[in-house]
XYZ file of C-alpha atoms in Angstrom:
579
model
C 15.485 5.949 58.380
C 13.128 5.932 61.151
C 14.692 7.851 63.972
C 12.728 9.803 66.901
C 15.538 11.298 69.183
C 12.960 11.705 72.213
C 15.741 11.563 74.813
C 17.514 14.264 73.297
C 14.394 16.169 72.912
C 13.394 15.990 76.367
C 17.033 16.948 77.490
C 17.325 19.969 75.634
C 13.701 20.908 77.083
C 14.575 20.275 80.369
C 17.798 22.527 79.821
C 15.880 25.212 78.531
C 13.032 25.129 81.282
C 16.156 25.113 84.257
C 17.312 28.326 82.600
C 13.894 29.837 82.740
C 13.273 29.628 79.142
C 9.904 27.572 78.044
C 8.313 26.979 74.998
C 4.655 28.764 75.099
C 1.402 26.903 74.571
C 0.288 29.679 72.859
C 0.622 33.754 72.672
C 1.600 34.558 76.016
C -1.526 37.252 75.943
C -3.919 34.533 75.700
C -2.462 32.318 78.552
C -3.812 32.545 81.908
C -1.733 33.802 84.725
C -2.591 30.442 86.952
C -1.475 28.575 84.140
C 1.727 29.898 83.105
C 2.481 29.768 86.771
C 1.672 26.091 86.925
C 3.856 25.674 83.624
C 6.782 27.311 85.593
C 6.653 25.324 88.608
C 6.085 21.960 86.752
C 9.527 22.891 84.790
C 11.637 23.109 88.090
C 14.521 20.769 87.906
C 14.090 17.970 90.525
C 17.333 15.879 89.531
C 19.389 15.614 92.946
C 19.899 11.965 92.338
C 19.769 10.053 95.653
C 19.674 13.483 97.724
C 16.010 13.374 98.336
C 16.598 15.675 101.639
C 17.663 18.438 98.722
C 14.825 17.470 97.356
C 12.610 18.238 99.640
C 14.116 21.451 100.376
C 14.037 22.509 96.766
C 10.358 22.084 96.364
C 9.442 23.373 100.051
C 8.492 26.807 98.594
C 6.170 25.002 96.327
C 4.324 23.312 99.105
C 4.216 26.382 101.498
C 2.588 28.447 98.586
C 0.167 25.877 97.913
C -0.990 25.496 101.609
C -1.051 29.600 101.750
C -3.509 29.663 98.817
C -5.249 26.555 99.279
C -4.623 26.062 95.837
C -5.243 22.792 94.482
C -3.233 22.907 91.403
C -0.183 24.099 92.951
C -0.367 21.309 95.806
C -0.884 18.829 92.597
C 2.415 19.815 90.945
C 4.151 19.628 94.385
C 3.023 15.945 94.442
C 4.127 15.354 90.795
C 7.260 16.802 91.343
C 8.090 14.810 94.713
C 6.981 11.575 92.735
C 9.596 12.332 89.965
C 12.230 13.046 92.205
C 11.877 10.073 94.121
C 11.722 7.983 90.789
C 15.540 9.887 90.146
C 16.682 9.021 93.225
C 15.708 4.922 93.346
C 16.119 4.896 88.986
C 13.247 2.495 89.192
C 9.521 2.005 90.402
C 9.119 2.509 93.872
C 6.567 3.176 96.950
C 7.525 6.667 97.623
C 6.716 7.699 93.843
C 3.540 5.822 93.957
C 2.437 7.451 96.952
C 2.889 10.736 95.567
C 1.110 10.167 92.516
C -1.754 8.537 94.476
C -1.871 11.602 96.495
C -2.139 13.811 93.582
C -4.829 12.018 91.995
C -6.795 11.790 95.041
C -6.474 15.921 95.124
C -7.856 16.452 91.760
C -10.263 13.533 91.485
C -13.182 14.958 93.040
C -12.672 18.232 91.261
C -13.601 19.075 87.665
C -10.142 19.920 86.821
C -10.420 17.208 84.045
C -6.920 18.460 82.690
C -5.031 17.814 85.801
C -6.444 14.578 85.928
C -5.573 13.491 82.487
C -1.520 14.843 83.115
C -1.467 13.058 86.102
C -2.485 9.857 84.729
C 0.017 10.771 81.559
C 3.063 11.479 84.223
C 2.356 8.346 86.053
C 2.160 6.204 83.212
C 5.241 7.391 81.583
C 7.082 6.893 84.791
C 5.870 3.393 84.851
C 6.841 2.971 80.864
C 10.277 4.638 81.546
C 10.975 1.690 83.825
C 9.530 -0.813 81.588
C 6.433 -1.575 84.021
C 3.845 -1.777 81.138
C 1.274 -3.674 82.641
C 0.915 -1.055 85.301
C 1.728 1.732 82.464
C -1.356 0.314 80.242
C -4.312 1.444 83.005
C -2.972 4.725 83.467
C -2.640 5.812 79.570
C -6.144 4.719 79.114
C -7.634 6.770 81.896
C -5.818 9.259 80.140
C -7.255 8.673 76.733
C -11.070 8.494 78.690
C -10.631 11.967 79.694
C -9.915 13.384 76.179
C -13.231 14.278 75.436
C -13.626 16.273 78.627
C -10.490 18.720 78.444
C -9.464 22.003 76.702
C -6.239 21.768 75.176
C -5.625 25.312 75.682
C -5.511 24.387 79.683
C -2.880 21.983 79.905
C 0.446 22.585 80.821
C 3.345 21.554 78.465
C 1.139 19.834 76.206
C 3.859 19.251 73.533
C 5.715 17.521 76.225
C 2.964 15.542 77.971
C 1.122 14.192 74.604
C 4.843 13.301 73.280
C 4.895 10.981 76.368
C 1.235 9.493 75.687
C 2.313 9.113 71.645
C 5.804 7.345 72.818
C 3.563 5.005 74.778
C 1.387 4.161 72.117
C 3.877 3.700 69.597
C 5.811 1.258 71.444
C 2.535 -0.907 72.175
C 1.988 -0.642 68.307
C -0.747 1.421 68.159
C 0.864 4.447 65.640
C -2.558 6.221 64.726
C -3.105 7.051 68.292
C 0.430 7.914 68.564
C 0.185 10.146 65.731
C -3.105 11.748 66.644
C -1.837 12.505 69.785
C 1.068 14.527 68.536
C -1.109 16.271 65.910
C -3.366 17.817 68.388
C -0.272 18.706 70.348
C 1.465 20.433 67.364
C -0.202 23.920 67.114
C 1.159 24.705 70.434
C 4.580 24.100 69.703
C 6.917 27.159 68.772
C 7.024 27.545 64.986
C 10.622 27.172 64.221
C 11.474 25.236 67.115
C 13.583 21.759 67.303
C 10.540 20.550 69.305
C 8.262 21.110 66.386
C 10.577 19.444 63.927
C 10.786 16.586 66.021
C 7.127 16.262 66.393
C 6.274 16.290 62.728
C 9.133 13.912 61.899
C 7.871 11.460 64.637
C 4.345 11.609 62.894
C 5.860 10.854 59.522
C 7.731 8.021 61.587
C 4.158 6.530 62.897
C 2.600 6.838 59.526
C 5.466 5.036 58.069
C 4.985 2.382 60.640
C 1.167 2.133 59.865
C 1.730 1.827 56.136
C 0.605 5.114 55.005
C 3.669 6.261 53.160
C 2.390 8.821 51.268
C 1.475 10.806 54.360
C 4.702 9.864 55.862
C 6.754 11.339 53.541
C 4.662 14.859 53.399
C 5.222 14.623 57.078
C 9.064 14.599 56.370
C 8.898 17.025 53.984
C 7.301 19.218 55.950
C 9.721 18.618 59.166
C 12.605 19.070 56.456
C 11.332 22.533 55.571
C 11.097 23.758 59.227
C 14.374 22.253 59.736
C 15.766 24.282 56.707
C 13.835 27.648 57.787
C 15.419 27.131 61.260
C 18.901 26.348 60.101
C 18.604 23.679 62.562
C 21.993 21.134 60.719
C 21.337 18.268 62.986
C 17.373 18.070 61.727
C 18.618 18.539 57.968
C 20.701 15.513 58.444
C 18.264 13.355 60.213
C 15.016 14.435 58.005
C 17.310 13.979 54.888
C 18.227 10.346 55.782
C 14.350 9.532 56.131
C 13.775 11.118 52.883
C 16.253 8.453 51.287
C 13.567 5.869 51.088
C 11.464 7.394 48.877
C 14.324 8.499 46.682
C 15.696 4.906 46.633
C 11.825 3.311 45.626
C 12.127 5.817 42.835
C 14.906 4.764 41.488
C 16.963 7.795 42.130
C 19.470 5.888 43.688
C 22.635 8.680 43.485
C 19.842 11.145 45.306
C 19.308 8.525 47.809
C 22.795 8.125 48.800
C 23.357 11.949 48.546
C 20.638 12.215 51.215
C 21.907 9.292 53.495
C 25.384 10.814 53.054
C 24.390 14.400 54.033
C 22.741 12.622 57.145
C 25.991 10.772 58.352
C 27.947 14.495 57.587
C 25.613 16.300 60.016
C 25.537 13.363 62.546
C 29.033 13.012 63.150
C 29.586 17.167 62.794
C 27.308 17.441 65.550
C 28.120 14.584 67.534
C 24.792 11.942 66.954
C 26.607 8.686 67.205
C 23.639 6.749 66.960
C 22.168 8.259 64.063
C 25.488 7.848 62.477
C 25.594 4.157 63.296
C 22.295 3.694 61.805
C 22.969 5.626 58.389
C 26.211 4.164 57.540
C 24.264 0.821 57.769
C 21.776 1.659 55.581
C 23.882 3.367 53.285
C 26.026 0.152 53.013
C 22.819 -1.688 52.273
C 22.285 0.652 49.402
C 25.695 -0.155 48.000
C 25.214 -3.931 48.415
C 22.344 -3.166 45.907
C 24.481 -1.608 43.584
C 27.060 -4.043 43.655
C 29.887 -1.808 45.143
C 31.426 -4.118 47.669
C 34.333 -2.152 48.611
C 31.946 0.975 49.557
C 29.154 -1.523 51.044
C 32.176 -3.188 53.353
C 33.985 0.421 54.117
C 30.287 1.616 55.564
C 29.024 -1.319 57.363
C 32.498 -1.323 59.273
C 32.046 2.263 60.154
C 28.561 1.278 61.346
C 29.607 -1.247 63.643
C 32.314 1.125 65.190
C 29.117 2.508 66.736
C 27.740 -0.419 68.095
C 28.168 -1.900 71.501
C 26.873 -5.265 73.561
C 23.826 -3.541 74.820
C 20.335 -5.211 73.695
C 19.449 -2.157 71.816
C 22.067 -2.926 69.342
C 21.144 -6.415 68.560
C 18.809 -5.484 65.567
C 21.412 -3.445 63.555
C 24.260 -6.029 64.581
C 21.807 -8.550 62.972
C 21.638 -6.399 59.847
C 25.053 -5.710 59.680
C 26.355 -9.464 59.708
C 23.978 -9.901 56.901
C 25.009 -6.993 54.785
C 28.692 -8.528 55.471
C 27.473 -12.209 54.160
C 26.248 -10.461 50.987
C 29.410 -8.483 50.709
C 31.439 -11.836 50.945
C 28.929 -13.506 48.457
C 29.192 -10.746 45.754
C 33.026 -10.781 46.201
C 33.207 -14.764 46.032
C 34.640 -15.260 49.394
C 32.627 -18.116 50.228
C 34.640 -19.117 53.723
C 34.149 -15.453 54.755
C 29.858 -15.774 53.580
C 29.698 -18.937 55.966
C 31.197 -17.156 58.681
C 28.925 -14.200 58.604
C 26.075 -16.166 57.887
C 26.529 -18.378 60.900
C 26.723 -15.150 63.156
C 23.735 -13.728 61.346
C 21.434 -16.930 61.962
C 22.570 -16.731 65.528
C 21.831 -12.940 65.910
C 18.747 -13.470 63.978
C 17.323 -16.091 66.093
C 17.982 -14.166 69.236
C 15.818 -11.466 67.737
C 13.209 -13.308 66.420
C 12.751 -14.678 70.112
C 12.820 -11.107 71.478
C 10.108 -10.151 68.532
C 8.112 -13.686 69.524
C 8.033 -12.271 72.966
C 6.879 -8.884 72.162
C 4.313 -10.221 69.903
C 2.922 -11.890 72.880
C 3.059 -8.884 75.186
C 1.045 -6.869 72.608
C -1.777 -9.661 72.751
C -1.594 -9.369 76.422
C -1.681 -5.336 76.253
C -4.400 -5.574 73.787
C -6.259 -7.718 76.380
C -5.671 -5.364 79.125
C -7.173 -2.751 77.229
C -10.279 -4.656 76.122
C -10.590 -5.823 80.061
C -10.087 -2.314 81.109
C -13.344 -1.093 78.633
C -15.607 -3.880 79.852
C -15.059 -2.831 83.388
C -15.660 0.732 82.392
C -19.040 -0.358 80.578
C -19.880 -2.470 83.443
C -19.298 0.570 85.870
C -21.426 3.032 83.875
C -24.185 0.468 83.470
C -24.022 -0.165 87.311
C -23.824 3.511 87.778
C -26.782 4.103 85.383
C -28.559 1.390 87.489
C -28.251 3.149 90.709
C -29.006 6.527 89.460
C -32.487 5.156 88.034
C -33.413 3.439 91.300
C -32.454 6.567 93.127
C -34.766 8.535 90.715
C -37.692 6.020 91.696
C -37.217 6.074 95.023
C -37.299 10.167 95.129
C -40.340 10.280 92.390
C -42.339 7.604 94.826
C -41.204 9.575 98.204
C -42.061 13.150 96.378
C -45.424 11.713 95.323
C -46.320 10.083 98.275
C -45.328 13.606 100.025
C -47.745 15.132 97.755
C -50.796 12.760 98.255
C -50.299 13.098 101.854
C -50.458 17.117 101.741
C -53.751 16.820 99.656
C -55.307 14.258 102.060
C -54.306 16.594 104.927
C -55.717 19.715 103.069
C -59.344 18.250 102.583
C -61.929 19.080 105.064
C -63.218 16.836 107.693
C -66.666 17.248 106.062
C -65.959 16.597 102.761
C -63.782 13.403 103.774
C -66.691 11.848 105.807
C -69.220 12.903 102.946
C -66.709 11.293 100.710
C -66.252 8.162 102.688
C -70.091 7.712 102.865
C -70.594 7.887 99.111
C -67.375 5.588 98.857
C -69.315 3.084 101.204
C -72.781 3.473 99.473
C -70.574 2.782 96.041
C -68.619 -0.155 97.408
C -71.928 -1.527 99.024
C -73.481 -1.534 95.382
C -70.773 -2.577 93.592
C -70.340 -5.137 96.222
C -74.029 -6.193 95.555
C -73.673 -6.198 91.558
C -70.894 -8.330 91.669
C -72.639 -10.856 93.614
C -75.069 -10.866 91.383
C -72.864 -11.137 88.358
C -70.557 -14.024 90.140
C -73.760 -15.748 90.980
C -74.586 -15.264 87.552
C -71.259 -16.316 85.870
C -71.683 -19.668 88.154
C -75.072 -20.614 86.988
C -73.559 -19.700 83.214
C -70.397 -21.759 84.159
C -72.170 -24.435 85.372
C -75.049 -24.433 82.511
C -71.685 -24.665 79.992
C -70.054 -27.301 81.933
C -73.142 -29.497 81.756
C -73.569 -28.763 78.334
C -69.811 -30.027 77.284
C -70.197 -32.914 80.101
C -73.815 -33.843 78.270
C -72.191 -33.565 74.986
C -69.209 -35.823 75.956
C -71.511 -38.189 77.688
C -73.496 -38.193 74.225
C -70.216 -38.875 72.337
C -69.764 -41.923 74.585
C -73.320 -43.369 74.090
C -73.174 -42.586 70.354
C -69.466 -44.288 69.806
C -71.098 -47.184 71.976
C -74.112 -47.694 69.537
C -71.937 -47.294 66.621
C -69.794 -50.426 68.280
C -73.074 -52.326 68.701
C -74.258 -51.806 65.168
C -71.031 -52.854 63.842
C -70.891 -55.774 66.305
C -74.295 -56.942 65.811
C -74.422 -56.193 61.977
C -73.912 -60.020 61.012
C -75.720 -61.732 63.979
C -78.942 -59.266 64.090
C -79.359 -58.050 60.563
C -83.200 -57.225 61.578
C -82.036 -54.803 64.227
C -80.083 -52.691 62.136
C -82.597 -50.309 61.261
C -83.598 -49.975 64.541
C -80.252 -49.200 66.023
C -79.715 -46.771 62.958
C -83.259 -44.988 63.892
C -81.676 -44.758 67.440
C -78.284 -43.451 66.320
C -79.732 -40.757 64.015
C -82.249 -39.419 66.494
C -79.684 -38.861 69.201
C -77.258 -37.184 66.539
C -80.133 -34.871 65.372
C -80.871 -34.034 69.132
C -77.081 -33.461 69.224
C -76.719 -30.986 66.201
C -76.288 -27.221 66.758
C -78.801 -25.574 64.901
C -78.619 -21.705 64.119
C -81.130 -21.198 67.176
C -79.364 -23.586 69.653
C -76.031 -21.867 68.512
C -77.401 -18.356 69.334
C -78.309 -19.282 72.942
C -74.775 -21.311 73.419
C -72.704 -18.146 72.076
C -74.730 -16.064 74.248
C -73.738 -18.228 77.562
C -70.142 -18.842 76.118
C -69.425 -15.085 75.948
C -70.536 -14.513 79.168
C -68.431 -17.578 80.711
C -65.115 -16.809 78.256
C -65.692 -12.588 77.717
C -64.189 -11.334 74.850
C -62.624 -14.605 73.285
C -64.547 -15.046 70.177
C -64.438 -11.049 69.529
C -60.381 -10.884 70.498
C -60.057 -14.077 67.743
C -62.561 -12.174 65.247
C -60.405 -9.284 65.458
C -57.011 -10.562 65.380
C -58.434 -12.775 62.260
C -60.727 -10.602 60.541
C -61.318 -13.561 58.035
C -62.919 -15.900 60.494
C -66.399 -16.765 59.334
C -69.412 -17.762 61.518
C -68.615 -21.276 61.196
C -64.997 -20.744 62.242
C -66.036 -19.212 65.308
C -68.193 -22.083 66.159
C -65.344 -24.305 65.620
C -63.123 -22.232 68.174
C -65.803 -22.104 70.744
C -66.257 -26.085 70.939
C -62.464 -26.289 70.711
C -62.340 -23.794 73.754
C -64.562 -26.522 75.731
C -61.792 -29.396 74.828
C -64.245 -31.450 72.923
C -63.112 -34.064 70.840
C -63.292 -34.363 66.943
C -65.832 -37.061 67.054
C -68.112 -34.752 69.203
C -67.224 -31.721 67.644
C -68.422 -33.201 64.057
C -71.630 -34.642 65.800
C -72.336 -31.086 66.753
C -71.476 -29.455 63.624
C -73.133 -32.188 61.128
C -69.813 -33.282 59.567
C -67.901 -36.186 59.357
C -64.909 -37.190 61.451
C -62.409 -36.460 58.652
C -64.653 -33.140 57.775
C -63.699 -31.616 61.585
C -60.004 -32.411 60.542
C -60.088 -30.560 57.508
C -62.073 -27.564 58.882
C -59.270 -27.282 61.839
C -56.559 -27.431 58.835
C -58.610 -24.646 57.276
C -58.668 -22.641 60.403
C -55.249 -23.198 61.207
C -54.234 -21.494 57.693
C -56.126 -18.469 58.694
C -54.630 -18.180 62.028
C -51.238 -16.245 62.024
C -50.867 -15.844 65.561
C -48.662 -18.485 67.745
C -50.573 -19.320 70.556
C -54.089 -19.917 68.757
C -51.506 -21.876 66.501
C -50.475 -23.791 69.514
C -54.234 -24.204 70.773
C -55.336 -25.361 67.217
C -52.712 -28.392 67.654
C -54.094 -29.519 71.089
């Protein structure tokens, strides 16, 4: 059985607190006076039903004390209690409670009171959760979780109760691990043999069981039973015994499992826990069905039905009860009753499935809300970093500017005049040298352009001569030798010898400084021949012109380029080779 009597626990704690008894978070000697005082204030009973005037009168002393001391924690506690009181008065989500929760949060957000910030989100989130406004509860619990790394658990008032709120919410939305983690972090602050501690340990076991961590779950069940037995708490002995019965049944210890469930029923009836007795009777009936003890099964399912009503909470148990009744009728050979119970069971199951489908959809929606919230946080953090970076650069800029101005002001006038004179001379010299370099570059560039143009013109002339040779080969065979001689002379004049290459390279390096050196540095395997090819390609010459200059055929140029491409491993060079 998986039972967490959260309402019972909260009721018991409230009664204890109303009589001035509270569970310490740690030994009193280790607690600060301010924290104990804050706990005592938060323990004040604000349940005046619809009488909000009595609520205000009850909390006036807290408000006055907070104003006299200018105490942020006490004023925060006052707002929290007012919000709680109005939620009881309206018995629903209402504007007055929302207003007081907002005031409490606005009070502590500018401070480093991270514990109060987290508690504020937890209390407001639980308020929404109690009234099933899950969409509003979700961001509150997410914000509370974001503060977890900034808080000191020792400084959280009533941590077991507040972290119990968080655990209940996360369990409700299906995140059993996070629910369990919160209870584990609060467990050291619970009183050793208290009902609160038994409840927490049992709840951790239930969350693990829901998360399919059975070994871990039963370890905590045994721990809860041990605490309950030491505390001689009969109610919890019965509850935890019922929870442990599942393990004994799985092991095949049927009699032991049944005995544990019967103990649960006995203690639940004795100490007026009808809901737990109802659940235990239903489980016991299912066990007897598996053992084919139809009479015992029928007896306990009827006992379970006595504790059920028409409220939505009991739909799951009613469905299970009619399923058990149908199985009993089938085992007893009563087909008419089996059919009747099956019809009721199927009708109830359809209603239950519909609710579960809605819950599944809702959980997807909650997951989307969580992801959206996390994305908004990341975007806000990124924006904050960008703004801070901009501020930093602006500050650095103005600081540097201020330093430069100070340095300039502190220089003597004579030094400034002398420096200016020197700078003017240097500028004139640099300007003159630049003019010379620019003129030289213009001349060299023009020379290179003339060279390129000449090569291209020669290429056209050579091509025309080739065409004439081919065209007149049959008509004027006697002129073929003359044409070939002219063509060969032109090709010889155009051929780039080593001497011409040295002169050409000198001009090329001046017009395109560093181009060939950079290519050589990038690809050390490049030969002098490769560099010639690269320089001619840089000028945009055709393959025919390159072949004439290097003294190779058109096909030879193509192959040379292909070999060059293999040597080049830089993408930009590869693209230039393909042009």
